[in-house]
Tab-separated table of C-alpha atoms in Angstrom:
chain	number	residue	atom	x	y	z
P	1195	UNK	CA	2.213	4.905	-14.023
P	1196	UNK	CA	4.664	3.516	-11.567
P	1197	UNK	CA	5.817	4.401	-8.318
P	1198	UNK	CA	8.696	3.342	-6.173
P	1199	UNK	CA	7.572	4.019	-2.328
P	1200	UNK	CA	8.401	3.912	1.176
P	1201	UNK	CA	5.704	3.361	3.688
P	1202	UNK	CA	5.323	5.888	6.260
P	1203	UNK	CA	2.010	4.854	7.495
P	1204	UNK	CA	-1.213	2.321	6.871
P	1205	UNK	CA	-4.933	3.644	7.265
P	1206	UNK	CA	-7.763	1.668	7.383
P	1207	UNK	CA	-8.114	2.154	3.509
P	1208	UNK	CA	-5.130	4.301	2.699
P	1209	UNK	CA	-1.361	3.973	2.690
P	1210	UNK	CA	1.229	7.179	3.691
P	1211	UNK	CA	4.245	6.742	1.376
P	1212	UNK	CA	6.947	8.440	0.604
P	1213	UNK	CA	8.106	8.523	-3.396
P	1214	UNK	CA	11.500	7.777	-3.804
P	1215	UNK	CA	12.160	9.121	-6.870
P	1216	UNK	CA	10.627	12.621	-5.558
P	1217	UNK	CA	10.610	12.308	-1.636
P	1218	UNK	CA	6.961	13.610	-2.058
P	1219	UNK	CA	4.442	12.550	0.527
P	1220	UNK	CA	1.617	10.763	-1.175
P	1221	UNK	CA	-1.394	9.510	0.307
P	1222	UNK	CA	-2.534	5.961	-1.777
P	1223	UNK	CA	-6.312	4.922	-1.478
P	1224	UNK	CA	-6.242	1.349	-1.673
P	1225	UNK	CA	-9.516	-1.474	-0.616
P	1226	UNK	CA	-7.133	-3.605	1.361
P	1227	UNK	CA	-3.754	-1.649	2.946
P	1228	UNK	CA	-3.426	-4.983	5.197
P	1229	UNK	CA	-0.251	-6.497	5.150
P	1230	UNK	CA	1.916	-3.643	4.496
P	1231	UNK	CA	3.644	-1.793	6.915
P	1232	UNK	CA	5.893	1.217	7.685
P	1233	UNK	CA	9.466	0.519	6.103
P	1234	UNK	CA	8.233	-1.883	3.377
P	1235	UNK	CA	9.392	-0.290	0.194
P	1236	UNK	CA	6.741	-1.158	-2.256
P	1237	UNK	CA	5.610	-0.775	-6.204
P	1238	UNK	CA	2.536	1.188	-6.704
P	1239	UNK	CA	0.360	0.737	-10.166
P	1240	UNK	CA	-1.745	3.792	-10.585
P	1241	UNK	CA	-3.997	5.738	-13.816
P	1242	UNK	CA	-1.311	8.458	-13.632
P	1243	UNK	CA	-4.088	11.154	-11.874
P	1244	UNK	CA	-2.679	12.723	-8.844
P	1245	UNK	CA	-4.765	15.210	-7.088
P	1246	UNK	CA	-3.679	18.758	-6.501
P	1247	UNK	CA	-4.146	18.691	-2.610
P	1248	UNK	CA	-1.329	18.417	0.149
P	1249	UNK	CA	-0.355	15.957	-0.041
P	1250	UNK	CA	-1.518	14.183	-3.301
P	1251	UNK	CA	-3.672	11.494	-3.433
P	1252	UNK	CA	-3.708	8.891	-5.778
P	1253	UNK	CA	-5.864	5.617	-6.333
P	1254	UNK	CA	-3.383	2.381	-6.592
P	1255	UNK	CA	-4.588	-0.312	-9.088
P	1256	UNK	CA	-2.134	-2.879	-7.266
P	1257	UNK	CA	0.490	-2.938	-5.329
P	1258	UNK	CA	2.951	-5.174	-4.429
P	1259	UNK	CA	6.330	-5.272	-2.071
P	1260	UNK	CA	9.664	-5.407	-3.224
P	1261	UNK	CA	11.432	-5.498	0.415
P	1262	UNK	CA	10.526	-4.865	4.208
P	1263	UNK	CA	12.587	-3.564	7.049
P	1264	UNK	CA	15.232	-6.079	8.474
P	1265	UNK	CA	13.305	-6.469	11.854
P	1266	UNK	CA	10.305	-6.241	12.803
């Protein structure tokens, strides 16, 4: 599965986005969160599973940015 996100917030092994096709809040376990940050929209590869809590959780297989805030 695919997801099209907006980063709210980076944890030391987690990402907070935002799903833009569903304006969910989705916490994405990740090894290395480094290097994003909040404003990068981003592309999130993923098994499909999402977990039932608030707010989901899923586990990204990669992830890659497609644009960043103006200024930073």
């Amino acid at each position: 599965m695919l997801m099209i996100a907006t980063v709210r917030a980076v944890r030391f092994n987690s990402l907070i986005v935002r799903d833009r096709a569903t304006s969910q809040t989705v916490v994405v376990n990740t090894r290395n969160p480094r290097g994003f940050f909040p404003g990068d929209v981003i592309s999130i590869l993923y098994n499909g599973v999402m977990t039932g809590s608030i707010p989901p959780q899923i586990f990204a297989i990669r992830i890659w940015r497609l644009s960043s805030p103006c200024c930073r």
